[in-house]
Coordinates of C-alpha atoms in Angstrom, one line a residue:
Y23 CA -26.1 0.5 11.7
Q24 CA -24.3 1.8 8.6
R25 CA -21.4 4.1 9.4
R26 CA -19.7 6.0 6.5
V27 CA -16.2 7.2 7.3
R28 CA -14.1 9.2 4.8
G29 CA -10.9 9.6 6.8
H30 CA -10.1 11.1 10.1
N31 CA -8.2 14.0 11.7
S32 CA -4.5 14.0 12.4
I33 CA -5.0 13.6 16.2
A34 CA -5.3 9.9 17.1
M35 CA -9.0 9.0 17.7
A36 CA -8.1 7.4 21.0
E37 CA -7.1 10.9 22.3
K38 CA -10.4 12.4 21.3
K39 CA -13.7 12.7 23.0
R40 CA -16.6 11.2 21.0
L41 CA -19.2 13.8 20.1
V42 CA -22.5 12.4 18.6
V43 CA -24.6 14.9 16.7
L44 CA -28.3 13.9 16.3
G45 CA -29.7 15.5 13.1
G46 CA -28.3 16.2 9.6
G47 CA -30.0 19.5 9.0
I48 CA -28.6 23.0 8.9
S49 CA -27.2 23.1 12.5
G50 CA -26.2 19.4 12.6
I51 CA -24.3 19.8 9.3
F52 CA -22.6 23.0 10.5
I53 CA -21.4 21.5 13.8
T54 CA -20.2 18.2 12.2
T55 CA -18.3 19.8 9.2
T56 CA -16.8 22.6 11.3
L57 CA -15.3 20.2 13.8
E58 CA -14.2 17.7 11.1
K59 CA -12.3 20.4 9.2
D60 CA -10.6 21.6 12.4
K61 CA -7.4 19.5 12.7
K62 CA -7.0 20.6 16.3
S63 CA -10.5 19.6 17.2
P64 CA -10.6 17.5 20.4
F65 CA -13.6 15.5 19.1
E66 CA -14.3 12.4 17.1
V67 CA -17.6 13.4 15.6
I68 CA -20.3 11.0 14.4
M69 CA -23.5 12.5 12.9
V70 CA -26.6 10.4 13.1
D71 CA -29.4 11.0 10.6
S72 CA -32.4 9.0 9.2
K73 CA -31.6 10.4 5.7
D74 CA -28.5 10.3 3.5
F75 CA -28.9 14.0 2.6
C76 CA -29.4 17.5 4.0
E77 CA -32.2 19.5 2.6
Y78 CA -32.6 23.3 2.6
T79 CA -36.2 23.2 4.0
P80 CA -37.0 26.9 3.6
G81 CA -36.9 26.3 -0.2
V82 CA -39.3 23.4 -0.3
P83 CA -42.6 25.4 -0.7
R84 CA -41.3 26.7 -4.0
A85 CA -40.2 23.2 -5.0
L86 CA -43.8 22.2 -4.8
I87 CA -44.6 24.5 -7.8
Q88 CA -41.2 23.8 -9.5
P89 CA -40.3 20.2 -8.5
E90 CA -37.2 20.1 -10.8
R91 CA -35.5 22.5 -8.4
S92 CA -35.8 20.0 -5.5
A93 CA -32.5 18.3 -6.4
F94 CA -30.8 21.7 -5.9
L95 CA -32.1 21.8 -2.4
R96 CA -30.7 18.5 -1.3
V97 CA -27.0 17.6 -0.8
K98 CA -26.0 14.1 0.1
H99 CA -24.1 13.7 3.3
E100 CA -21.2 11.9 1.6
R101 CA -20.3 15.2 -0.2
Q102 CA -19.6 17.0 3.0
V103 CA -19.5 14.8 6.1
K104 CA -16.7 12.4 6.8
S105 CA -18.3 10.2 9.4
Y106 CA -22.1 9.6 9.7
V107 CA -24.6 6.9 10.6
T108 CA -27.9 6.4 9.0
G109 CA -30.6 5.2 11.3
R110 CA -33.6 6.3 13.3
V111 CA -33.0 7.2 17.0
V112 CA -35.5 5.7 19.3
E113 CA -33.9 6.3 22.7
V114 CA -31.2 8.4 24.4
T115 CA -29.6 7.3 27.6
P116 CA -27.0 9.2 29.7
T117 CA -24.2 7.5 27.7
E118 CA -25.7 6.1 24.5
V119 CA -27.9 6.7 21.5
V120 CA -30.1 3.7 20.6
L121 CA -31.2 3.1 17.1
Q122 CA -34.4 1.4 15.9
D123 CA -32.4 -1.7 14.8
G124 CA -31.1 -2.1 18.4
K125 CA -27.6 -0.8 17.7
R126 CA -26.1 1.5 20.3
I127 CA -23.6 4.4 19.8
Q128 CA -21.7 5.5 22.9
F129 CA -20.8 9.2 23.4
D130 CA -18.8 11.4 25.7
Y131 CA -20.9 14.4 24.5
L132 CA -24.2 14.6 22.7
V133 CA -25.7 17.4 20.7
I134 CA -29.4 17.1 19.8
C135 CA -30.5 19.1 16.8
S136 CA -33.4 16.9 15.8
G137 CA -35.6 19.7 14.6
S138 CA -39.4 19.7 14.3
S139 CA -42.2 18.5 12.1
Y140 CA -45.3 19.9 10.5
P141 CA -48.6 18.1 10.6
S142 CA -49.4 18.0 6.8
I143 CA -52.9 16.8 6.2
S144 CA -52.9 15.3 2.7
G145 CA -52.3 11.7 3.7
R146 CA -52.5 9.2 6.5
N147 CA -54.4 9.6 9.8
L148 CA -52.9 11.2 12.9
K149 CA -54.5 12.0 16.2
K150 CA -52.4 14.8 17.8
S151 CA -53.6 17.4 20.2
A152 CA -50.7 19.7 19.7
M153 CA -51.3 20.3 16.0
T154 CA -51.6 24.0 15.7
E155 CA -49.8 27.1 15.6
E156 CA -52.6 27.9 17.1
S157 CA -51.6 25.6 19.8
K158 CA -48.9 25.5 22.4
E159 CA -46.5 27.3 20.2
D160 CA -48.4 30.5 20.7
D161 CA -49.5 29.8 24.3
S162 CA -53.0 29.2 23.1
K163 CA -55.2 26.3 24.0
S164 CA -54.7 23.4 21.6
H165 CA -57.4 21.3 20.1
Q166 CA -57.6 18.0 18.3
V167 CA -57.7 17.7 14.6
K168 CA -58.9 14.3 13.4
N169 CA -58.1 12.3 10.3
D170 CA -54.9 14.2 9.8
K171 CA -51.4 13.5 8.6
K172 CA -48.2 14.3 10.3
S173 CA -45.6 15.7 7.9
E174 CA -42.4 14.1 8.2
S175 CA -39.6 15.5 10.2
D176 CA -37.5 18.4 9.4
S177 CA -34.8 17.4 7.1
G178 CA -33.7 20.8 6.5
S179 CA -34.0 23.3 9.1
E180 CA -32.3 21.4 11.7
S181 CA -34.0 18.2 11.5
D182 CA -33.8 14.9 11.7
S183 CA -33.0 12.1 13.9
D184 CA -36.5 11.4 14.8
S185 CA -40.1 12.2 14.0
D186 CA -42.2 12.7 17.1
S187 CA -44.6 10.1 16.1
D188 CA -45.8 8.3 19.2
S189 CA -49.3 8.4 18.0
D190 CA -48.3 6.4 15.0
S191 CA -47.7 3.4 17.2
D192 CA -51.3 3.7 18.3
S193 CA -52.6 3.3 14.8
K194 CA -54.1 0.0 13.9
T195 CA -53.7 0.7 10.2
K196 CA -51.0 -1.4 8.6
K197 CA -48.7 1.0 6.7
D198 CA -46.8 0.4 3.5
P199 CA -43.2 1.5 4.2
E200 CA -42.4 2.4 0.7
K201 CA -45.6 4.5 0.5
E202 CA -44.7 6.2 3.8
K203 CA -41.4 7.4 2.3
L204 CA -43.3 9.3 -0.4
E205 CA -45.6 11.0 2.1
G206 CA -44.9 14.5 3.5
N207 CA -44.9 17.8 1.7
F208 CA -42.4 20.0 3.5
K209 CA -40.0 17.7 5.3
A210 CA -38.6 14.3 4.6
S211 CA -39.8 11.3 6.6
T212 CA -37.7 10.3 9.6
K213 CA -39.7 7.3 10.5
L214 CA -37.7 5.2 8.0
F215 CA -34.4 5.5 6.2
I216 CA -34.9 7.7 3.2
D217 CA -32.5 8.4 0.4
S218 CA -32.3 11.6 -1.7
E219 CA -33.8 10.0 -4.8
T220 CA -36.9 8.8 -2.9
R221 CA -37.3 12.3 -1.4
G222 CA -37.1 13.7 -4.9
R223 CA -39.9 11.4 -6.0
A224 CA -42.0 12.4 -3.1
I225 CA -41.8 16.1 -4.0
E226 CA -42.5 15.3 -7.6
L227 CA -45.6 13.3 -6.6
E228 CA -46.9 16.1 -4.4
A229 CA -46.2 18.7 -7.0
K230 CA -48.2 16.7 -9.5
L231 CA -51.2 16.4 -7.2
L232 CA -51.0 20.1 -6.5
E233 CA -50.9 20.9 -10.2
Q234 CA -54.0 18.7 -10.8
A235 CA -55.9 20.2 -7.9
S236 CA -58.5 22.9 -8.6
S237 CA -58.8 24.0 -4.9
V238 CA -56.3 24.2 -2.1
I239 CA -56.6 25.0 1.6
V240 CA -53.6 26.3 3.6
I241 CA -53.9 26.1 7.4
G242 CA -51.8 28.6 9.2
G243 CA -51.0 32.3 8.5
G244 CA -47.5 32.5 9.8
P245 CA -44.5 32.9 7.5
V246 CA -44.7 29.3 6.1
G247 CA -48.4 29.5 5.4
V248 CA -48.2 32.9 3.7
E249 CA -45.2 31.8 1.6
L250 CA -46.9 28.6 0.5
A251 CA -50.2 30.3 -0.4
T252 CA -48.4 33.0 -2.4
E253 CA -46.2 30.5 -4.2
I254 CA -49.3 28.5 -5.3
I255 CA -51.3 31.5 -6.3
D256 CA -48.3 32.9 -8.2
R257 CA -47.8 29.7 -10.2
F258 CA -51.5 28.7 -10.6
P259 CA -53.4 32.0 -10.7
T260 CA -56.8 30.3 -11.5
K261 CA -56.8 27.9 -8.5
K262 CA -59.2 28.4 -5.7
I263 CA -57.0 29.1 -2.7
S264 CA -58.2 29.5 0.9
L265 CA -56.0 30.3 4.0
I266 CA -57.3 29.6 7.5
H267 CA -55.6 31.3 10.5
S268 CA -56.5 31.3 14.1
R269 CA -55.4 34.9 14.7
P270 CA -57.1 38.2 13.8
T271 CA -54.2 39.0 11.4
L272 CA -51.7 37.2 9.3
L273 CA -48.1 37.2 10.6
E274 CA -49.3 38.3 14.0
R275 CA -45.7 38.4 15.5
Y276 CA -44.4 40.8 12.9
T277 CA -44.8 44.5 12.1
K278 CA -48.2 45.9 11.3
K279 CA -47.0 47.0 7.9
A280 CA -46.0 43.5 7.0
Q281 CA -49.3 42.1 8.1
V282 CA -51.2 44.6 6.0
H283 CA -49.0 44.1 3.0
A284 CA -49.4 40.2 3.1
H285 CA -53.1 40.5 3.6
K286 CA -53.6 42.8 0.5
F287 CA -51.2 40.7 -1.6
L288 CA -53.2 37.6 -1.0
Q289 CA -56.6 39.2 -1.2
T290 CA -56.0 41.0 -4.5
R291 CA -55.1 37.7 -6.0
G292 CA -58.3 36.1 -5.0
C293 CA -57.2 34.1 -1.9
R294 CA -60.1 33.7 0.6
L295 CA -58.9 34.6 4.1
F296 CA -60.5 33.0 7.1
L297 CA -59.0 34.9 10.1
N298 CA -59.7 34.4 13.8
T299 CA -60.8 30.9 12.7
R300 CA -59.7 27.5 14.0
V301 CA -59.8 24.1 12.3
T302 CA -61.7 21.6 14.3
E303 CA -61.8 18.6 12.0
V304 CA -60.4 17.4 8.6
K305 CA -62.0 14.5 6.8
Q306 CA -61.1 12.8 3.6
Q307 CA -64.0 11.6 1.5
D308 CA -64.8 11.0 -2.1
G309 CA -61.2 12.0 -3.1
K310 CA -61.5 15.4 -1.4
F311 CA -60.8 16.9 1.9
K312 CA -63.5 18.5 4.1
V313 CA -62.2 21.0 6.6
T314 CA -64.6 22.1 9.4
T315 CA -63.9 25.4 11.1
S316 CA -64.8 26.8 14.5
D317 CA -67.4 28.8 12.7
K318 CA -69.1 25.5 11.9
E319 CA -68.3 26.1 8.2
D320 CA -67.3 23.2 6.0
L321 CA -64.7 23.9 3.3
V322 CA -63.9 21.4 0.6
A323 CA -60.6 21.2 -1.3
D324 CA -58.5 18.8 -3.4
R325 CA -55.3 19.4 -1.3
V326 CA -54.8 20.7 2.2
Y327 CA -51.5 21.9 3.7
F328 CA -50.9 22.3 7.4
C329 CA -48.4 25.1 8.0
A330 CA -49.3 25.9 11.6
G331 CA -47.1 25.2 14.6
S332 CA -44.2 22.8 14.4
I333 CA -43.9 19.7 16.7
A334 CA -40.6 19.1 18.3
N335 CA -38.9 15.8 17.3
T336 CA -38.0 14.6 20.8
S337 CA -39.9 11.4 21.4
F338 CA -36.6 9.6 21.9
M339 CA -36.1 11.6 25.1
K340 CA -39.3 10.5 26.8
K341 CA -38.0 7.2 28.3
N342 CA -35.0 8.6 30.2
F343 CA -35.3 12.4 30.1
S344 CA -39.1 13.1 30.2
S345 CA -38.5 15.7 33.0
H346 CA -36.3 17.6 30.7
L347 CA -39.2 18.2 28.2
D348 CA -41.4 21.3 28.5
S349 CA -45.1 21.4 27.8
N350 CA -44.4 21.7 24.1
Q351 CA -42.2 18.7 24.2
R352 CA -39.1 20.9 23.6
I353 CA -35.9 20.2 25.5
K354 CA -35.3 22.4 28.5
V355 CA -31.8 23.9 28.3
N356 CA -29.8 26.5 30.2
E357 CA -27.9 29.5 28.8
Y358 CA -25.2 27.2 27.4
F359 CA -27.7 24.9 25.6
Q360 CA -27.0 22.1 28.2
L361 CA -29.8 20.0 29.5
V362 CA -30.5 21.4 33.0
G363 CA -28.3 19.3 35.4
V364 CA -26.6 17.3 32.5
N365 CA -23.3 18.8 31.5
N366 CA -22.5 16.6 28.5
I367 CA -25.9 16.7 26.6
F368 CA -26.9 19.8 24.6
A369 CA -29.9 20.7 22.5
I370 CA -30.2 23.5 19.9
G371 CA -32.5 24.7 17.2
D372 CA -36.2 23.8 16.8
C373 CA -36.1 21.0 19.4
C374 CA -34.8 23.2 22.3
G375 CA -37.0 25.2 24.5
T376 CA -35.5 28.7 24.1
N377 CA -38.2 31.4 23.7
E378 CA -37.2 32.4 20.2
E379 CA -38.6 32.3 16.7
K380 CA -37.7 28.9 15.4
T381 CA -35.9 29.7 12.1
A382 CA -33.0 28.4 10.2
Y383 CA -31.1 31.5 11.1
C384 CA -31.7 30.9 14.8
A385 CA -30.5 27.3 14.6
S386 CA -27.4 28.4 12.7
E387 CA -26.5 31.0 15.4
H388 CA -27.1 28.3 18.1
A389 CA -24.7 26.0 16.2
K390 CA -22.0 28.6 15.9
L391 CA -21.9 29.4 19.6
L392 CA -22.1 25.7 20.6
V393 CA -19.1 24.7 18.5
E394 CA -17.1 27.4 20.4
N395 CA -18.4 26.3 23.8
L396 CA -17.8 22.6 23.2
K397 CA -14.1 23.3 22.7
K398 CA -14.0 25.5 25.8
L399 CA -15.8 22.8 27.9
V400 CA -13.2 20.2 27.0
T401 CA -10.3 22.5 27.7
K402 CA -12.0 23.7 31.0
K403 CA -12.4 27.3 29.9
P404 CA -15.5 29.4 30.7
M405 CA -18.2 29.0 28.2
K406 CA -20.1 31.9 26.6
K407 CA -23.8 32.4 27.5
W408 CA -26.4 32.5 24.8
T409 CA -28.3 35.7 24.4
L410 CA -31.9 35.2 23.2
L411 CA -32.6 36.5 19.8
P412 CA -35.2 39.2 19.7
M413 CA -38.8 38.4 18.9
P414 CA -39.8 39.1 16.2
P415 CA -36.4 38.5 14.6
A416 CA -34.2 41.5 13.9
I417 CA -34.3 40.4 10.2
M418 CA -36.6 38.2 8.2
I419 CA -37.4 37.7 4.6
I420 CA -40.8 36.3 3.6
S421 CA -41.4 35.3 0.0
L422 CA -44.6 36.3 -1.8
G423 CA -44.1 34.4 -5.0
V424 CA -41.0 34.5 -7.2
D425 CA -40.8 38.3 -7.8
H426 CA -42.0 39.7 -4.5
S427 CA -40.7 39.3 -0.9
M428 CA -41.0 41.2 2.3
L429 CA -37.7 42.2 4.0
I430 CA -38.5 42.9 7.6
F431 CA -35.5 44.6 9.2
K432 CA -35.3 46.3 12.6
S433 CA -39.1 46.0 13.1
N434 CA -39.6 47.8 9.8
L435 CA -40.6 46.8 6.3
P436 CA -38.0 48.6 4.2
S437 CA -38.3 46.5 1.0
T438 CA -41.1 44.5 -0.6
G439 CA -39.7 44.1 -4.1
A440 CA -36.8 42.8 -6.1
F441 CA -34.1 43.6 -3.6
A442 CA -35.7 41.4 -0.9
S443 CA -36.4 38.6 -3.4
N444 CA -32.9 38.6 -4.8
L445 CA -31.4 38.7 -1.3
K446 CA -33.3 35.7 -0.2
S447 CA -32.3 33.8 -3.3
K448 CA -28.7 34.8 -2.6
F449 CA -28.9 33.3 0.9
E450 CA -30.4 30.1 -0.4
T451 CA -27.8 29.6 -3.1
G452 CA -24.9 30.6 -0.7
T453 CA -25.9 28.1 1.9
I454 CA -26.3 25.2 -0.5
K455 CA -23.1 26.1 -2.3
K456 CA -21.3 25.8 1.1
W457 CA -22.7 22.3 1.4
N458 CA -20.6 21.4 -1.7
Q459 CA -23.6 21.0 -4.0
E460 CA -22.9 19.8 -7.5
K461 CA -22.0 22.7 -9.8
S462 CA -24.5 21.7 -12.4
L463 CA -27.3 22.4 -9.9
L464 CA -26.1 25.8 -8.9
R465 CA -28.1 27.8 -11.4
D466 CA -30.8 30.5 -11.5
W467 CA -33.9 28.4 -11.0
N468 CA -36.1 31.4 -10.5
K469 CA -35.4 32.6 -14.1
D470 CA -37.0 29.4 -15.4
L471 CA -39.9 29.8 -13.0
R472 CA -40.5 33.3 -14.0
N473 CA -41.0 32.3 -17.6
V474 CA -43.4 29.5 -16.6
I475 CA -45.5 31.9 -14.5
K476 CA -45.5 34.6 -17.2
N477 CA -47.0 32.1 -19.7
A478 CA -49.5 30.7 -17.1
K479 CA -50.8 34.2 -16.4
K480 CA -50.9 35.0 -20.1
N481 CA -52.8 31.8 -21.0
A482 CA -55.3 32.3 -18.2
G483 CA -55.7 36.0 -19.1
V484 CA -55.0 37.0 -15.5
T485 CA -53.6 40.3 -14.3
F486 CA -53.4 41.7 -10.8
A487 CA -53.5 45.2 -9.6
E488 CA -50.0 45.7 -8.3
E489 CA -49.0 48.1 -5.5
P490 CA -45.6 49.7 -6.1
D491 CA -42.8 47.8 -4.3
E492 CA -40.8 49.6 -1.7
E493 CA -37.1 49.4 -2.3
L494 CA -34.3 50.0 0.2
S495 CA -33.3 53.5 1.1
A496 CA -29.7 54.4 1.2
Q497 CA -29.6 54.4 5.0
D498 CA -31.3 51.0 5.2
Q499 CA -28.8 49.7 2.7
K500 CA -26.0 50.9 4.9
D501 CA -27.5 49.5 8.1
L502 CA -28.1 46.2 6.4
E503 CA -24.5 45.9 5.2
Q504 CA -23.4 46.4 8.8
F505 CA -25.8 43.8 10.3
S506 CA -24.1 40.6 11.5
W507 CA -25.9 37.7 9.9
N508 CA -25.2 34.7 7.6
A509 CA -26.6 33.0 4.6
N510 CA -29.0 30.9 6.6
S511 CA -31.5 33.7 7.3

């Protein structure tokens, strides 16, 4: 394997415990860089990732309508991590991590933050029964969607070391490795090593296909599906957009006011909503996709995006730790994020089985507590227990295009306008800036996008009946300032 080392801490490596971190997403980067910067850290840290970059995944839906901003979302590991290995993890033993090329990395402690993947239909075949948000994620009976494509693993929200792709080994279709690197809409491939430039080309390719499409279907009415649908309809107001969701309402885990607002926002912009409807089959024929629903209705579109229910990237655990996986293939952990009965292996973020909303903010909070507990474990001090985050989250911002967002705070919807949009943009920029992004890329990308959208609507002669945005009250502003959160929300 390739290991990049940019120096080491002042304590001799021989005196340190080796900590291997699987995943170079938000939580993996936080743990690795925090401990590398700590001169008193008792660990020699090695991060393992199938990519050479970290990607701010929450920003990818907007990059599909503004591909030039995708470079801003990615930061190469070499800019912030001292020691990392590039390679795909295929097995974890009680003492080693095994890479696809057969190399082994021994550890004293292991942190798994391998994230999750989205099935993303526009591409190669996949037979997977857990492909729905709609599925195990919401304690609902899963179904099989045929002729589908698995998106590639989470390279941003805590992603990475592996893509849970057992079904790919069952495929008899010979795959083109270079083509596979360009597949995937939201998350970079973890099946093969992928560099930042290749990821950029993949987003540019998908953005071009989206721009050329006259019709689009979005499957899933949770935060990701709602955000993607509104981004597309904001940038391309004349496209035919349909959104299919298995629940009676959009954003079913959130406040009623947020559900109603998102519904009206999409409906007034011409988006066809198919609620309480499941997808039973997706077929590609004659250059288009045919989506069959539980109502026996066939919908046809040029592009289809699956935004329903993530799949945990944990296939590398099945050989030696299958009993530690729950029914959703997430890793069972105790209140310290340790595998039950295994004191030196931890799992956090999307891949662990805590009953929480799997967001970047949640993963970040996991990582912060785990760094503290790892130090306590080595020094034989009592560790701090994790307290589950509330569901729905105490705070959430859902984009509705470039100029509108919903700030959901304390189970309320105090803002739907510029304040929420600016706040989300501030978090995005703040996080990426912390990753030591190049200064030339730290700019107001939304300003450019607003001009493009304004011209697109003018040329199309499109106007929408806008409801007045709700802005933050003085009391909400005060409460928000006192709320403990970070830039990864």
